[in-house]
CSV table of N, CA and C and ligand atoms in Angstrom, one decimal:
chain,number,residue,atom,x,y,z
T,138,ILE,N,13.8,10.8,-4.0
T,138,ILE,CA,12.6,10.5,-4.6
T,138,ILE,C,11.7,11.7,-4.5
T,139,THR,N,11.1,12.1,-5.6
T,139,THR,CA,10.2,13.2,-5.6
T,139,THR,C,8.8,12.8,-6.1
T,140,HIS,N,7.8,13.6,-5.7
T,140,HIS,CA,6.5,13.3,-6.2
T,140,HIS,C,5.9,14.6,-6.6
T,141,HIS,N,5.5,14.7,-7.9
T,141,HIS,CA,5.1,16.0,-8.5
T,141,HIS,C,3.6,16.2,-8.4
T,142,GLN,N,3.2,17.3,-7.8
T,142,GLN,CA,1.7,17.6,-7.8
T,142,GLN,C,1.6,19.1,-8.0
T,143,LYS,N,0.9,19.5,-9.0
T,143,LYS,CA,0.8,20.9,-9.4
T,143,LYS,C,2.2,21.5,-9.5
T,144,ASP,N,2.5,22.5,-8.8
T,144,ASP,CA,3.8,23.1,-8.9
T,144,ASP,C,4.8,22.7,-7.7
T,145,GLU,N,4.4,21.7,-7.0
T,145,GLU,CA,5.2,21.3,-5.8
T,145,GLU,C,5.9,20.0,-6.0
T,146,PHE,N,7.1,19.9,-5.4
T,146,PHE,CA,7.7,18.7,-5.3
T,146,PHE,C,7.8,18.3,-3.8
T,147,ILE,N,7.4,17.2,-3.5
T,147,ILE,CA,7.5,16.8,-2.1
T,147,ILE,C,8.6,15.7,-2.0
T,148,PHE,N,9.5,15.9,-1.1
T,148,PHE,CA,10.8,15.1,-1.1
T,148,PHE,C,10.8,14.1,0.0
T,149,VAL,N,11.4,13.0,-0.4
T,149,VAL,CA,11.7,11.9,0.6
T,149,VAL,C,13.2,11.8,0.5
T,150,LYS,N,13.8,11.9,1.7
T,150,LYS,CA,15.2,11.8,1.8
T,150,LYS,C,15.7,10.4,2.0
T,151,VAL,N,16.3,9.8,1.0
T,151,VAL,CA,16.7,8.4,1.1
T,151,VAL,C,18.0,8.2,0.5
T,152,ASP,N,18.6,7.0,0.8
T,152,ASP,CA,19.7,6.5,0.1
T,152,ASP,C,19.1,5.7,-1.1
T,153,ALA,N,19.1,6.3,-2.3
T,153,ALA,CA,18.4,5.8,-3.4
T,153,ALA,C,18.9,4.4,-3.8
T,154,ARG,N,20.2,4.1,-3.6
T,154,ARG,CA,20.7,2.8,-4.0
T,154,ARG,C,20.1,1.7,-3.0
T,155,LEU,N,20.0,2.1,-1.8
T,155,LEU,CA,19.5,1.1,-0.8
T,155,LEU,C,18.0,0.9,-1.0
T,156,ILE,N,17.2,2.0,-1.4
T,156,ILE,CA,15.8,1.8,-1.6
T,156,ILE,C,15.6,1.0,-2.9
T,157,MET,N,16.4,1.2,-3.9
T,157,MET,CA,16.3,0.4,-5.1
T,157,MET,C,16.5,-1.1,-4.7
T,158,GLN,N,17.5,-1.3,-3.8
T,158,GLN,CA,17.7,-2.7,-3.4
T,158,GLN,C,16.5,-3.3,-2.7
T,159,VAL,N,15.8,-2.5,-1.9
T,159,VAL,CA,14.5,-3.0,-1.3
T,159,VAL,C,13.5,-3.3,-2.3
T,160,ILE,N,13.3,-2.4,-3.3
T,160,ILE,CA,12.3,-2.7,-4.4
T,160,ILE,C,12.7,-3.9,-5.2
T,161,GLU,N,14.0,-4.1,-5.4
T,161,GLU,CA,14.5,-5.2,-6.2
T,161,GLU,C,14.2,-6.5,-5.5
T,162,ASN,N,14.5,-6.5,-4.2
T,162,ASN,CA,14.3,-7.7,-3.4
T,162,ASN,C,12.8,-8.2,-3.4
T,163,ILE,N,11.9,-7.2,-3.2
T,163,ILE,CA,10.5,-7.5,-3.1
T,163,ILE,C,9.9,-7.9,-4.4
T,164,VAL,N,10.4,-7.3,-5.5
T,164,VAL,CA,9.9,-7.7,-6.9
T,164,VAL,C,10.5,-9.0,-7.2
T,165,ASP,N,11.7,-9.3,-6.8
T,165,ASP,CA,12.4,-10.6,-7.1
T,165,ASP,C,11.6,-11.7,-6.4
T,166,ASN,N,11.1,-11.5,-5.2
T,166,ASN,CA,10.3,-12.4,-4.5
T,166,ASN,C,9.0,-12.7,-5.2
T,167,ALA,N,8.4,-11.5,-5.6
T,167,ALA,CA,7.1,-11.7,-6.3
T,167,ALA,C,7.2,-12.5,-7.6
T,168,ILE,N,8.4,-12.4,-8.2
T,168,ILE,CA,8.7,-13.3,-9.4
T,168,ILE,C,8.9,-14.7,-9.0
T,169,LYS,N,9.8,-14.9,-7.9
T,169,LYS,CA,10.2,-16.2,-7.5
T,169,LYS,C,9.0,-17.0,-6.9
T,170,TYR,N,8.1,-16.4,-6.2
T,170,TYR,CA,7.1,-17.2,-5.5
T,170,TYR,C,5.7,-17.1,-6.1
T,171,THR,N,5.7,-16.8,-7.4
T,171,THR,CA,4.4,-16.9,-8.2
T,171,THR,C,4.7,-17.7,-9.4
T,172,HIS,N,3.6,-18.1,-10.1
T,172,HIS,CA,3.7,-18.9,-11.3
T,172,HIS,C,3.8,-18.0,-12.5
T,173,VAL,N,4.2,-18.5,-13.6
T,173,VAL,CA,4.2,-17.8,-14.9
T,173,VAL,C,2.8,-17.3,-15.2
T,174,GLY,N,2.7,-16.1,-15.6
T,174,GLY,CA,1.4,-15.5,-16.0
T,174,GLY,C,0.8,-14.7,-14.8
T,175,SER,N,1.5,-14.7,-13.7
T,175,SER,CA,0.9,-14.0,-12.5
T,175,SER,C,1.2,-12.5,-12.8
T,176,HIS,N,0.5,-11.7,-12.0
T,176,HIS,CA,0.6,-10.2,-12.2
T,176,HIS,C,1.3,-9.6,-11.0
T,177,ILE,N,2.2,-8.6,-11.2
T,177,ILE,CA,2.9,-7.9,-10.2
T,177,ILE,C,2.6,-6.4,-10.4
T,178,ASP,N,2.2,-5.8,-9.4
T,178,ASP,CA,1.8,-4.4,-9.4
T,178,ASP,C,2.6,-3.5,-8.5
T,179,ILE,N,3.1,-2.4,-9.0
T,179,ILE,CA,3.8,-1.4,-8.0
T,179,ILE,C,2.9,-0.2,-8.0
T,180,HIS,N,2.5,0.2,-6.8
T,180,HIS,CA,1.6,1.3,-6.6
T,180,HIS,C,2.2,2.3,-5.6
T,181,THR,N,2.3,3.6,-5.9
T,181,THR,CA,2.9,4.5,-5.0
T,181,THR,C,1.9,5.7,-4.8
T,182,TYR,N,1.9,6.2,-3.6
T,182,TYR,CA,1.1,7.3,-3.2
T,182,TYR,C,1.7,8.0,-2.0
T,183,TYR,N,1.1,9.1,-1.5
T,183,TYR,CA,1.6,9.6,-0.3
T,183,TYR,C,0.4,10.3,0.5
T,184,ASN,N,0.6,10.4,1.8
T,184,ASN,CA,-0.3,11.1,2.6
T,184,ASN,C,0.4,12.2,3.2
T,185,ASN,N,-0.1,12.8,4.3
T,185,ASN,CA,0.6,13.9,4.9
T,185,ASN,C,2.0,13.6,5.4
T,186,LYS,N,2.2,12.4,5.8
T,186,LYS,CA,3.5,12.2,6.5
T,186,LYS,C,4.4,11.2,5.8
T,187,TYR,N,3.9,10.3,4.9
T,187,TYR,CA,4.6,9.3,4.4
T,187,TYR,C,4.5,9.1,2.9
T,188,ALA,N,5.5,8.7,2.2
T,188,ALA,CA,5.4,8.2,0.8
T,188,ALA,C,5.2,6.7,1.1
T,189,VAL,N,4.3,6.1,0.3
T,189,VAL,CA,3.9,4.7,0.5
T,189,VAL,C,4.2,4.0,-0.8
T,190,VAL,N,4.8,2.8,-0.8
T,190,VAL,CA,5.1,2.0,-1.9
T,190,VAL,C,4.5,0.6,-1.6
T,191,GLU,N,3.6,0.1,-2.5
T,191,GLU,CA,3.0,-1.2,-2.4
T,191,GLU,C,3.3,-2.0,-3.6
T,192,ILE,N,3.9,-3.2,-3.3
T,192,ILE,CA,4.2,-4.2,-4.4
T,192,ILE,C,3.3,-5.4,-4.1
T,193,SER,N,2.4,-5.7,-5.1
T,193,SER,CA,1.5,-6.8,-4.9
T,193,SER,C,1.6,-7.8,-6.0
T,194,ASP,N,1.3,-9.0,-5.6
T,194,ASP,CA,1.2,-10.1,-6.6
T,194,ASP,C,-0.1,-10.9,-6.4
T,195,ASP,N,-0.4,-11.8,-7.4
T,195,ASP,CA,-1.6,-12.6,-7.2
T,195,ASP,C,-1.2,-14.1,-7.2
T,196,GLY,N,-0.1,-14.3,-6.5
T,196,GLY,CA,0.4,-15.7,-6.3
T,196,GLY,C,-0.4,-16.4,-5.2
T,197,ASN,N,0.3,-17.4,-4.5
T,197,ASN,CA,-0.4,-18.1,-3.5
T,197,ASN,C,-0.5,-17.4,-2.2
T,198,GLY,N,0.2,-16.3,-2.0
T,198,GLY,CA,0.1,-15.5,-0.8
T,198,GLY,C,0.9,-16.1,0.3
T,199,ILE,N,0.8,-15.5,1.5
T,199,ILE,CA,1.6,-15.9,2.7
T,199,ILE,C,0.7,-16.2,3.8
T,200,SER,N,0.8,-17.3,4.4
T,200,SER,CA,-0.1,-17.7,5.5
T,200,SER,C,0.1,-16.8,6.7
T,201,ASP,N,-0.9,-16.7,7.6
T,201,ASP,CA,-0.8,-15.8,8.7
T,201,ASP,C,0.4,-16.2,9.6
T,202,GLU,N,0.6,-17.5,9.7
T,202,GLU,CA,1.8,-17.9,10.5
T,202,GLU,C,3.1,-17.4,9.9
T,203,ASN,N,3.2,-17.6,8.6
T,203,ASN,CA,4.5,-17.1,8.0
T,203,ASN,C,4.6,-15.6,8.0
T,204,LYS,N,3.4,-14.9,7.9
T,204,LYS,CA,3.5,-13.4,7.9
T,204,LYS,C,4.3,-12.9,9.1
T,205,GLU,N,4.2,-13.6,10.2
T,205,GLU,CA,4.8,-13.1,11.4
T,205,GLU,C,6.4,-13.3,11.4
T,206,HIS,N,6.8,-14.0,10.4
T,206,HIS,CA,8.3,-14.4,10.4
T,206,HIS,C,9.0,-13.9,9.2
T,207,ILE,N,8.3,-13.5,8.1
T,207,ILE,CA,9.1,-13.3,6.8
T,207,ILE,C,10.1,-12.2,6.9
T,208,PHE,N,10.0,-11.3,7.9
T,208,PHE,CA,11.0,-10.3,8.0
T,208,PHE,C,12.2,-10.7,8.9
T,209,ASP,N,12.1,-11.9,9.4
T,209,ASP,CA,13.2,-12.4,10.2
T,209,ASP,C,14.4,-12.9,9.4
T,210,MET,N,15.6,-12.9,9.9
T,210,MET,CA,16.7,-13.4,9.2
T,210,MET,C,16.6,-14.9,9.0
T,211,PHE,N,17.0,-15.4,7.9
T,211,PHE,CA,17.1,-16.8,7.5
T,211,PHE,C,15.7,-17.5,7.5
T,212,TYR,N,14.6,-16.7,7.5
T,212,TYR,CA,13.3,-17.4,7.5
T,212,TYR,C,12.9,-17.6,6.0
T,213,LYS,N,12.5,-18.9,5.7
T,213,LYS,CA,12.2,-19.2,4.3
T,213,LYS,C,10.8,-19.7,4.2
T,214,GLY,N,10.1,-19.8,5.3
T,214,GLY,CA,8.7,-20.4,5.2
T,214,GLY,C,8.8,-21.8,4.7
T,215,ASN,N,7.8,-22.3,4.0
T,215,ASN,CA,7.9,-23.6,3.4
T,215,ASN,C,7.7,-23.6,1.9
T,216,MET,N,8.0,-22.4,1.4
T,216,MET,CA,7.8,-22.3,-0.1
T,216,MET,C,8.9,-23.0,-0.8
T,217,THR,N,8.5,-23.6,-1.9
T,217,THR,CA,9.5,-24.2,-2.8
T,217,THR,C,9.7,-23.2,-3.9
T,218,VAL,N,11.0,-22.9,-4.1
T,218,VAL,CA,11.4,-21.9,-5.1
T,218,VAL,C,11.2,-22.5,-6.5
T,219,ALA,N,10.6,-21.7,-7.4
T,219,ALA,CA,10.3,-22.2,-8.7
T,219,ALA,C,11.5,-22.4,-9.6
T,220,ASP,N,12.6,-21.7,-9.2
T,220,ASP,CA,13.8,-21.9,-10.0
T,220,ASP,C,15.0,-22.2,-9.1
T,221,SER,N,16.2,-22.3,-9.7
T,221,SER,CA,17.3,-22.8,-8.9
T,221,SER,C,18.1,-21.7,-8.2
T,222,ARG,N,17.6,-20.4,-8.3
T,222,ARG,CA,18.3,-19.4,-7.6
T,222,ARG,C,18.4,-19.6,-6.1
T,223,ARG,N,19.5,-19.2,-5.5
T,223,ARG,CA,19.7,-19.4,-4.1
T,223,ARG,C,18.8,-18.6,-3.3
T,224,SER,N,18.2,-19.2,-2.3
T,224,SER,CA,17.3,-18.6,-1.4
T,224,SER,C,17.9,-18.7,0.0
T,225,LEU,N,18.2,-17.6,0.6
T,225,LEU,CA,18.8,-17.6,1.9
T,225,LEU,C,17.9,-17.1,3.1
T,226,GLY,N,16.8,-16.5,2.7
T,226,GLY,CA,15.9,-16.0,3.7
T,226,GLY,C,16.4,-14.7,4.3
T,227,LEU,N,17.2,-14.0,3.6
T,227,LEU,CA,17.8,-12.7,4.1
T,227,LEU,C,17.2,-11.5,3.4
T,228,GLY,N,16.5,-11.7,2.3
T,228,GLY,CA,16.0,-10.6,1.5
T,228,GLY,C,15.2,-9.6,2.3
T,229,LEU,N,14.1,-10.1,2.9
T,229,LEU,CA,13.1,-9.2,3.6
T,229,LEU,C,13.7,-8.7,4.9
T,230,ALA,N,14.6,-9.5,5.5
T,230,ALA,CA,15.3,-9.0,6.7
T,230,ALA,C,16.1,-7.8,6.4
T,231,LEU,N,16.8,-7.8,5.2
T,231,LEU,CA,17.6,-6.7,4.8
T,231,LEU,C,16.7,-5.5,4.4
T,232,CYS,N,15.5,-5.8,3.8
T,232,CYS,CA,14.6,-4.7,3.5
T,232,CYS,C,14.1,-4.0,4.8
T,233,LYS,N,13.8,-4.8,5.8
T,233,LYS,CA,13.3,-4.3,7.0
T,233,LYS,C,14.4,-3.4,7.7
T,234,SER,N,15.7,-3.8,7.7
T,234,SER,CA,16.8,-3.0,8.2
T,234,SER,C,16.9,-1.7,7.5
T,235,ILE,N,16.8,-1.7,6.2
T,235,ILE,CA,17.0,-0.5,5.4
T,235,ILE,C,15.9,0.4,5.6
T,236,ILE,N,14.6,-0.1,5.6
T,236,ILE,CA,13.5,0.8,5.8
T,236,ILE,C,13.5,1.4,7.2
T,237,HIS,N,13.8,0.6,8.2
T,237,HIS,CA,13.8,1.1,9.6
T,237,HIS,C,14.9,2.1,9.7
T,238,ALA,N,16.1,2.0,9.0
T,238,ALA,CA,17.1,2.9,9.1
T,238,ALA,C,16.7,4.3,8.5
T,239,HIS,N,15.6,4.2,7.6
T,239,HIS,CA,15.1,5.5,7.1
T,239,HIS,C,13.8,6.0,7.9
T,240,GLU,N,13.6,5.3,9.0
T,240,GLU,CA,12.5,5.6,9.9
T,240,GLU,C,11.1,5.4,9.2
T,241,GLY,N,11.1,4.4,8.4
T,241,GLY,CA,9.9,4.0,7.7
T,241,GLY,C,9.3,2.7,8.3
T,242,THR,N,8.3,2.2,7.7
T,242,THR,CA,7.7,1.0,8.2
T,242,THR,C,7.6,0.0,7.0
T,243,ILE,N,7.5,-1.3,7.3
T,243,ILE,CA,7.3,-2.3,6.2
T,243,ILE,C,6.4,-3.4,6.8
T,244,GLU,N,5.4,-3.8,6.0
T,244,GLU,CA,4.4,-4.8,6.5
T,244,GLU,C,4.0,-5.7,5.3
T,245,VAL,N,3.4,-6.8,5.7
T,245,VAL,CA,2.8,-7.7,4.7
T,245,VAL,C,1.3,-7.8,4.9
T,246,HIS,N,0.6,-7.7,3.8
T,246,HIS,CA,-0.9,-7.9,3.9
T,246,HIS,C,-1.3,-8.9,2.8
T,247,ASP,N,-2.6,-9.4,2.9
T,247,ASP,CA,-3.2,-10.2,1.9
T,247,ASP,C,-3.6,-9.3,0.7
T,248,ASN,N,-3.4,-9.9,-0.5
T,248,ASN,CA,-4.0,-9.2,-1.6
T,248,ASN,C,-5.4,-9.8,-1.9
T,249,VAL,N,-6.3,-9.1,-2.6
T,249,VAL,CA,-7.6,-9.7,-2.9
T,249,VAL,C,-7.7,-9.9,-4.4
T,250,PRO,N,-8.1,-11.0,-4.9
T,250,PRO,CA,-8.6,-12.2,-4.1
T,250,PRO,C,-7.5,-13.1,-3.6
T,251,LYS,N,-6.3,-13.0,-4.2
T,251,LYS,CA,-5.2,-13.8,-3.7
T,251,LYS,C,-3.8,-13.1,-3.9
T,252,GLY,N,-2.8,-13.7,-3.2
T,252,GLY,CA,-1.5,-13.1,-3.3
T,252,GLY,C,-1.2,-12.3,-2.1
T,253,CYS,N,-0.1,-11.6,-2.2
T,253,CYS,CA,0.3,-10.7,-1.0
T,253,CYS,C,0.7,-9.3,-1.5
T,254,ILE,N,0.7,-8.4,-0.5
T,254,ILE,CA,1.1,-7.0,-0.7
T,254,ILE,C,2.2,-6.8,0.3
T,255,ILE,N,3.3,-6.3,-0.2
T,255,ILE,CA,4.4,-5.8,0.7
T,255,ILE,C,4.3,-4.3,0.6
T,256,ARG,N,4.0,-3.6,1.7
T,256,ARG,CA,3.9,-2.2,1.7
T,256,ARG,C,5.0,-1.6,2.6
T,257,PHE,N,5.7,-0.6,2.0
T,257,PHE,CA,6.6,0.1,2.9
T,257,PHE,C,6.4,1.6,2.8
T,258,THR,N,6.8,2.3,3.9
T,258,THR,CA,6.6,3.8,3.9
T,258,THR,C,7.9,4.4,4.2
T,259,LEU,N,8.0,5.7,3.7
T,259,LEU,CA,9.2,6.5,4.0
T,259,LEU,C,8.7,7.9,4.4
T,260,PRO,N,9.2,8.4,5.5
T,260,PRO,CA,8.8,9.7,6.0
T,260,PRO,C,9.0,10.8,4.9
T,261,LEU,N,8.1,11.7,4.7
T,261,LEU,CA,8.2,12.8,3.8
T,261,LEU,C,9.0,13.9,4.5
T,262,GLU,N,9.8,14.7,3.7
T,262,GLU,CA,10.4,15.9,4.2
T,262,GLU,C,9.4,16.9,4.6
T,263,GLU,N,9.6,17.7,5.6
T,263,GLU,CA,8.5,18.7,6.0
T,263,GLU,C,8.5,19.8,5.0
T,264,VAL,N,9.6,20.1,4.3
T,264,VAL,CA,9.6,21.3,3.4
T,264,VAL,C,9.1,20.9,2.1
T,265,THR,N,8.2,21.7,1.5
T,265,THR,CA,7.9,21.6,0.1
T,265,THR,C,8.4,22.8,-0.6
T,266,ILE,N,8.9,22.6,-1.8
T,266,ILE,CA,9.5,23.7,-2.6
T,266,ILE,C,8.7,24.0,-3.8
T,267,ASN,N,8.4,25.3,-4.0
T,267,ASN,CA,7.6,25.7,-5.2
T,267,ASN,C,8.6,25.9,-6.3
T,268,GLU,N,8.1,25.5,-7.5
T,268,GLU,CA,8.9,25.5,-8.7
T,268,GLU,C,9.3,26.8,-9.2
T,269,SER,N,8.4,27.8,-9.2
T,269,SER,CA,8.7,29.1,-9.9
T,269,SER,C,9.4,30.0,-8.9
Z,333,ADP,P1,14.3,-15.7,0.4
Z,333,ADP,O1,15.7,-15.6,0.2
Z,333,ADP,O2,13.8,-17.1,0.9
Z,333,ADP,O3,13.4,-15.3,-0.8
Z,333,ADP,P2,13.1,-13.5,1.8
Z,333,ADP,O4,13.5,-12.9,3.2
Z,333,ADP,O5,13.2,-12.6,0.7
Z,333,ADP,O6,14.0,-14.8,1.6
Z,333,ADP,O7,11.6,-14.0,2.0
Z,333,ADP,C1,11.3,-14.9,3.1
Z,333,ADP,C2,10.2,-15.8,2.8
Z,333,ADP,O8,8.9,-15.1,2.6
Z,333,ADP,C3,10.4,-16.6,1.5
Z,333,ADP,O9,11.2,-17.7,1.6
Z,333,ADP,C4,8.9,-17.0,1.1
Z,333,ADP,O10,8.6,-18.1,1.9
Z,333,ADP,C5,8.1,-15.8,1.7
Z,333,ADP,N1,7.8,-14.8,0.6
Z,333,ADP,C6,8.4,-13.6,0.3
Z,333,ADP,N2,7.8,-13.0,-0.7
Z,333,ADP,C7,6.7,-13.8,-1.1
Z,333,ADP,C8,5.7,-13.6,-2.1
Z,333,ADP,N3,5.6,-12.6,-2.9
Z,333,ADP,N4,4.7,-14.6,-2.1
Z,333,ADP,C9,4.8,-15.7,-1.3
Z,333,ADP,N5,5.8,-15.9,-0.4
Z,333,ADP,C10,6.7,-14.9,-0.2
């Protein structure tokens, strides 16, 4: 993953296939656990140390009690899935394993005024390379 600013590319060293899997799982949840007409936003930025990816929706959100468990294996909360796709409660546990393997962090927050934000970070490479 690269982020372009002026003449510099700042690198994040990742297994792109696995990080795509993480994004797919989170976006899939945002679709599964919200109603038709809801909005899903993907926002990326970086600071000195981390690339940050935030995926937010304006669905019913996640209660504080469930927030503590959604990254656990086989945890499904008490959500009823809007369609018939299989739900195993493994998606976010897998995301957590992949992000931790990259020495990043993953958290859930409330969106305003409603819904939730899943935010993950990936450490930036220390080296920046000039284009010219
Ligand atoms: P599942 O296979 O059940 O989707 P996950 O590990 O991906 O398993 O998610 C765990 C639980 O977290 C879900 O069952 C659901 O209760 C809750 N959850 C995940 N994403 C959202 C979301 N965007 N909005 C509301 N609840 C969510």
